[in-house]
Amino acid sequence: MPSSQLRPILCVVGARPNFMKIAPIMRAFREEGIPAWLLHTGQHYDEEMNASFFRDLGIPEPDVNLGIGSGTHAQQTADIMRKVEPVMDEQNPAAVLVVGDVNSTIACALVASKKGIPVIHVEAGLRSGDRSMPEEINRVLTDQISDLLFTTERSAADNLVREGIDIERVHFVGNVMIDTLYYNLQSAKPVAETLAEYGLDPRIAHDPAGFALVTLHRPSNVDDPKILGGIVDCLSQISRDLPLIFPIHPRTRGRLESFGLMEKLASNRITCTPPMGYLQLLGIMKESRVVLTDSGGIQEETTALGIPCITLRENTERPITVTEGGNVLVGHDPQRIIAALGEAINHRRGEPMRPEHWDGKASQRIACILRAWLTS
């Protein structure tokens, strides 16, 4: 069937982690001649940051922006469902493609499934085993109602089969986040340039000790003043030996301010910045000596870059970053964080890791499978 006769796939994004996943997919669709519409739910609604990511990643402007904004998990999910239904009625897409595990993912998948529209889930089958994480609920439910499931690592298929999902619907294609990383690696901004843009001292980029990148945003780390206070004290201790660059997520900044912890970060060895664009953050990550984070995507990116990663969580839905990468799970206990950091900086930076199918071609595999599926 020629491309002109294919109905479009409605591709959904809603939050910044989605942008890195959808960019290579949209590019591969164009190359494969698969028509696609891009719908942005507006779950992350910082216009400046959205524009930065869309520009940096070469994502086309959304065909539809629902403008949802903030709210509780229930409010966001309900608002997205209510607003996306008439869009699906109007567009009558061949399928709805969702990525990752945010509220936009489950909301749009639910509406599509109830309307009899096939659901495609990219990054399916990842499991942390922690049902207290909203993202884990979103992952499990989205997979249950998906018609095609694309996985990033082989263990994901085992998770899906255990949950009763037909293996014939599952395709191991690799990691689209790594497609984006490789595609943009040479365009990453130098650290000194990024710091200068924020009016900050760029000399940290040339500190003889190197520097560490810090990112924090998960409720389990930032919503409890005792836990967040312990992490801040730990960061202050680390900064005596190793300078830190800390792009602060809006949610985290709000908690730091309300708990009276911002002044504890007021050190010339801890460089706090606003949230960064993709190319800025990638530049800092690729030059860092070690990364401390609670982000799932950064666990994957540091694996591909060969950078030690200390994850401030007790579990991960990306076990391959531990078994084949340099990721260590430490929770939020300061003693475990300090011990892991000591081990990381006392070892030479590792070789970049390439788990199976983490080769920059995952999105091309997805497009090839979908082309055959659409024309069958």
PDB file of C-alpha atoms in Angstrom, residues 63-208:
ATOM      1  CA  ASP A  63      -0.068  19.127  15.275  1.00  0.00           C
ATOM      2  CA  VAL A  64      -2.167  19.279  18.454  1.00  0.00           C
ATOM      3  CA  ASN A  65      -1.352  20.645  21.925  1.00  0.00           C
ATOM      4  CA  LEU A  66      -3.920  19.828  24.595  1.00  0.00           C
ATOM      5  CA  GLY A  67      -2.411  22.293  27.094  1.00  0.00           C
ATOM      6  CA  ILE A  68      -3.208  20.149  30.133  1.00  0.00           C
ATOM      7  CA  GLY A  69      -0.750  21.603  32.661  1.00  0.00           C
ATOM      8  CA  SER A  70      -0.221  20.553  36.251  1.00  0.00           C
ATOM      9  CA  GLY A  71      -2.479  18.655  38.637  1.00  0.00           C
ATOM     10  CA  THR A  72      -2.657  15.475  40.658  1.00  0.00           C
ATOM     11  CA  HIS A  73      -2.119  12.169  38.871  1.00  0.00           C
ATOM     12  CA  ALA A  74      -5.871  11.620  38.723  1.00  0.00           C
ATOM     13  CA  GLN A  75      -6.585  15.147  37.504  1.00  0.00           C
ATOM     14  CA  GLN A  76      -3.942  15.021  34.791  1.00  0.00           C
ATOM     15  CA  THR A  77      -4.975  11.591  33.570  1.00  0.00           C
ATOM     16  CA  ALA A  78      -8.668  12.498  33.492  1.00  0.00           C
ATOM     17  CA  ASP A  79      -8.082  15.841  31.762  1.00  0.00           C
ATOM     18  CA  ILE A  80      -5.931  14.214  29.082  1.00  0.00           C
ATOM     19  CA  MET A  81      -8.540  11.517  28.455  1.00  0.00           C
ATOM     20  CA  ARG A  82     -11.322  14.061  28.188  1.00  0.00           C
ATOM     21  CA  LYS A  83      -9.423  16.292  25.752  1.00  0.00           C
ATOM     22  CA  VAL A  84      -7.791  13.621  23.599  1.00  0.00           C
ATOM     23  CA  GLU A  85     -10.985  11.725  22.755  1.00  0.00           C
ATOM     24  CA  PRO A  86     -12.359  14.308  20.273  1.00  0.00           C
ATOM     25  CA  VAL A  87      -8.926  14.489  18.634  1.00  0.00           C
ATOM     26  CA  MET A  88      -8.993  10.745  18.023  1.00  0.00           C
ATOM     27  CA  ASP A  89     -12.561  11.002  16.730  1.00  0.00           C
ATOM     28  CA  GLU A  90     -11.537  13.701  14.264  1.00  0.00           C
ATOM     29  CA  GLN A  91      -8.262  12.160  13.095  1.00  0.00           C
ATOM     30  CA  ASN A  92      -9.305   8.486  13.040  1.00  0.00           C
ATOM     31  CA  PRO A  93      -5.666   7.340  13.273  1.00  0.00           C
ATOM     32  CA  ALA A  94      -4.466   3.906  12.202  1.00  0.00           C
ATOM     33  CA  ALA A  95      -2.955   3.521  15.675  1.00  0.00           C
ATOM     34  CA  VAL A  96      -1.896   5.533  18.700  1.00  0.00           C
ATOM     35  CA  LEU A  97       1.771   5.336  19.652  1.00  0.00           C
ATOM     36  CA  VAL A  98       2.770   6.111  23.238  1.00  0.00           C
ATOM     37  CA  VAL A  99       6.223   6.119  24.810  1.00  0.00           C
ATOM     38  CA  GLY A 100       7.513   5.604  28.326  1.00  0.00           C
ATOM     39  CA  ASP A 101       5.464   5.675  31.497  1.00  0.00           C
ATOM     40  CA  VAL A 102       4.075   9.148  32.230  1.00  0.00           C
ATOM     41  CA  ASN A 103       0.409   9.988  32.812  1.00  0.00           C
ATOM     42  CA  SER A 104       0.004  10.975  29.156  1.00  0.00           C
ATOM     43  CA  THR A 105       1.036   7.455  28.167  1.00  0.00           C
ATOM     44  CA  ILE A 106      -1.652   5.605  30.091  1.00  0.00           C
ATOM     45  CA  ALA A 107      -4.333   8.255  29.482  1.00  0.00           C
ATOM     46  CA  CYS A 108      -4.049   8.208  25.694  1.00  0.00           C
ATOM     47  CA  ALA A 109      -3.626   4.421  25.605  1.00  0.00           C
ATOM     48  CA  LEU A 110      -6.848   3.976  27.595  1.00  0.00           C
ATOM     49  CA  VAL A 111      -8.877   6.228  25.322  1.00  0.00           C
ATOM     50  CA  ALA A 112      -7.521   4.573  22.185  1.00  0.00           C
ATOM     51  CA  SER A 113      -8.153   1.073  23.529  1.00  0.00           C
ATOM     52  CA  LYS A 114     -11.753   1.863  24.488  1.00  0.00           C
ATOM     53  CA  LYS A 115     -12.351   3.275  20.996  1.00  0.00           C
ATOM     54  CA  GLY A 116     -10.928   0.183  19.293  1.00  0.00           C
ATOM     55  CA  ILE A 117      -7.831   1.986  18.024  1.00  0.00           C
ATOM     56  CA  PRO A 118      -4.655  -0.146  18.181  1.00  0.00           C
ATOM     57  CA  VAL A 119      -2.122   0.952  20.811  1.00  0.00           C
ATOM     58  CA  ILE A 120       1.644   0.826  20.244  1.00  0.00           C
ATOM     59  CA  HIS A 121       3.864   1.070  23.326  1.00  0.00           C
ATOM     60  CA  VAL A 122       7.520   1.980  22.919  1.00  0.00           C
ATOM     61  CA  GLU A 123       9.681   1.073  25.941  1.00  0.00           C
ATOM     62  CA  ALA A 124       7.357  -1.715  27.042  1.00  0.00           C
ATOM     63  CA  GLY A 125       8.008  -4.321  29.702  1.00  0.00           C
ATOM     64  CA  LEU A 126      10.256  -2.332  32.036  1.00  0.00           C
ATOM     65  CA  ARG A 127       9.518  -3.144  35.679  1.00  0.00           C
ATOM     66  CA  SER A 128      10.949  -1.861  38.946  1.00  0.00           C
ATOM     67  CA  GLY A 129       8.703  -4.113  41.037  1.00  0.00           C
ATOM     68  CA  ASP A 130       7.725  -1.065  43.107  1.00  0.00           C
ATOM     69  CA  ARG A 131       3.979  -0.449  42.815  1.00  0.00           C
ATOM     70  CA  SER A 132       4.299   2.674  44.983  1.00  0.00           C
ATOM     71  CA  MET A 133       5.762   4.421  41.913  1.00  0.00           C
ATOM     72  CA  PRO A 134       3.023   5.964  39.739  1.00  0.00           C
ATOM     73  CA  GLU A 135       5.180   5.218  36.705  1.00  0.00           C
ATOM     74  CA  GLU A 136       5.123   1.493  37.506  1.00  0.00           C
ATOM     75  CA  ILE A 137       1.316   1.484  37.487  1.00  0.00           C
ATOM     76  CA  ASN A 138       1.336   3.337  34.166  1.00  0.00           C
ATOM     77  CA  ARG A 139       3.784   0.818  32.653  1.00  0.00           C
ATOM     78  CA  VAL A 140       1.852  -2.267  33.717  1.00  0.00           C
ATOM     79  CA  LEU A 141      -1.548  -0.981  32.599  1.00  0.00           C
ATOM     80  CA  THR A 142      -0.327   0.421  29.288  1.00  0.00           C
ATOM     81  CA  ASP A 143       1.288  -2.875  28.378  1.00  0.00           C
ATOM     82  CA  GLN A 144      -1.902  -4.781  29.169  1.00  0.00           C
ATOM     83  CA  ILE A 145      -3.914  -2.819  26.589  1.00  0.00           C
ATOM     84  CA  SER A 146      -1.232  -2.478  23.907  1.00  0.00           C
ATOM     85  CA  ASP A 147      -1.408  -4.296  20.578  1.00  0.00           C
ATOM     86  CA  LEU A 148       2.274  -3.897  19.698  1.00  0.00           C
ATOM     87  CA  LEU A 149       4.962  -3.704  22.379  1.00  0.00           C
ATOM     88  CA  PHE A 150       8.519  -2.589  21.605  1.00  0.00           C
ATOM     89  CA  THR A 151      11.154  -3.431  24.228  1.00  0.00           C
ATOM     90  CA  THR A 152      14.577  -2.009  25.044  1.00  0.00           C
ATOM     91  CA  GLU A 153      16.176  -5.092  26.650  1.00  0.00           C
ATOM     92  CA  ARG A 154      15.490  -8.824  26.540  1.00  0.00           C
ATOM     93  CA  SER A 155      14.434  -9.106  30.196  1.00  0.00           C
ATOM     94  CA  ALA A 156      11.396  -6.938  29.385  1.00  0.00           C
ATOM     95  CA  ALA A 157       9.848  -9.755  27.346  1.00  0.00           C
ATOM     96  CA  ASP A 158      10.091 -12.072  30.358  1.00  0.00           C
ATOM     97  CA  ASN A 159       8.159  -9.514  32.423  1.00  0.00           C
ATOM     98  CA  LEU A 160       5.451  -9.273  29.785  1.00  0.00           C
ATOM     99  CA  VAL A 161       5.040 -13.041  29.398  1.00  0.00           C
ATOM    100  CA  ARG A 162       4.708 -13.423  33.183  1.00  0.00           C
ATOM    101  CA  GLU A 163       1.853 -10.908  33.006  1.00  0.00           C
ATOM    102  CA  GLY A 164       0.016 -12.944  30.369  1.00  0.00           C
ATOM    103  CA  ILE A 165       0.905 -10.911  27.288  1.00  0.00           C
ATOM    104  CA  ASP A 166       1.213 -12.803  24.011  1.00  0.00           C
ATOM    105  CA  ILE A 167       4.873 -12.872  22.989  1.00  0.00           C
ATOM    106  CA  GLU A 168       3.792 -12.516  19.345  1.00  0.00           C
ATOM    107  CA  ARG A 169       2.891  -8.899  20.128  1.00  0.00           C
ATOM    108  CA  VAL A 170       6.338  -8.172  21.574  1.00  0.00           C
ATOM    109  CA  HIS A 171       9.299  -6.953  19.501  1.00  0.00           C
ATOM    110  CA  PHE A 172      12.806  -6.430  20.894  1.00  0.00           C
ATOM    111  CA  VAL A 173      14.110  -3.391  19.016  1.00  0.00           C
ATOM    112  CA  GLY A 174      16.557  -1.637  21.365  1.00  0.00           C
ATOM    113  CA  ASN A 175      16.532   1.734  23.028  1.00  0.00           C
ATOM    114  CA  VAL A 176      15.290   4.869  21.240  1.00  0.00           C
ATOM    115  CA  MET A 177      16.827   7.041  23.993  1.00  0.00           C
ATOM    116  CA  ILE A 178      20.219   5.820  22.822  1.00  0.00           C
ATOM    117  CA  ASP A 179      19.272   6.644  19.217  1.00  0.00           C
ATOM    118  CA  THR A 180      18.832  10.233  20.350  1.00  0.00           C
ATOM    119  CA  LEU A 181      22.060  10.238  22.359  1.00  0.00           C
ATOM    120  CA  TYR A 182      24.217   9.005  19.476  1.00  0.00           C
ATOM    121  CA  TYR A 183      22.491  11.295  16.979  1.00  0.00           C
ATOM    122  CA  ASN A 184      23.194  14.383  19.100  1.00  0.00           C
ATOM    123  CA  LEU A 185      26.493  13.524  20.795  1.00  0.00           C
ATOM    124  CA  GLN A 186      28.646  15.677  18.544  1.00  0.00           C
ATOM    125  CA  SER A 187      26.261  18.629  18.995  1.00  0.00           C
ATOM    126  CA  ALA A 188      26.376  18.563  22.804  1.00  0.00           C
ATOM    127  CA  LYS A 189      27.273  21.938  24.318  1.00  0.00           C
ATOM    128  CA  PRO A 190      30.614  22.284  26.118  1.00  0.00           C
ATOM    129  CA  VAL A 191      30.219  22.642  29.888  1.00  0.00           C
ATOM    130  CA  ALA A 192      32.026  25.996  30.123  1.00  0.00           C
ATOM    131  CA  GLU A 193      29.757  27.435  27.421  1.00  0.00           C
ATOM    132  CA  THR A 194      26.616  26.274  29.212  1.00  0.00           C
ATOM    133  CA  LEU A 195      27.722  27.692  32.568  1.00  0.00           C
ATOM    134  CA  ALA A 196      28.653  31.012  30.947  1.00  0.00           C
ATOM    135  CA  GLU A 197      25.148  31.213  29.445  1.00  0.00           C
ATOM    136  CA  TYR A 198      23.740  31.094  32.976  1.00  0.00           C
ATOM    137  CA  GLY A 199      26.210  33.719  34.219  1.00  0.00           C
ATOM    138  CA  LEU A 200      28.058  31.131  36.307  1.00  0.00           C
ATOM    139  CA  ASP A 201      31.768  30.577  36.825  1.00  0.00           C
ATOM    140  CA  PRO A 202      32.906  28.293  33.979  1.00  0.00           C
ATOM    141  CA  ARG A 203      36.126  27.277  35.751  1.00  0.00           C
ATOM    142  CA  ILE A 204      34.405  24.247  37.306  1.00  0.00           C
ATOM    143  CA  ALA A 205      34.619  22.637  33.877  1.00  0.00           C
ATOM    144  CA  HIS A 206      38.410  22.581  34.244  1.00  0.00           C
ATOM    145  CA  ASP A 207      38.720  21.626  37.919  1.00  0.00           C
ATOM    146  CA  PRO A 208      41.600  19.121  38.329  1.00  0.00           C
TER     147      PRO A 208
END
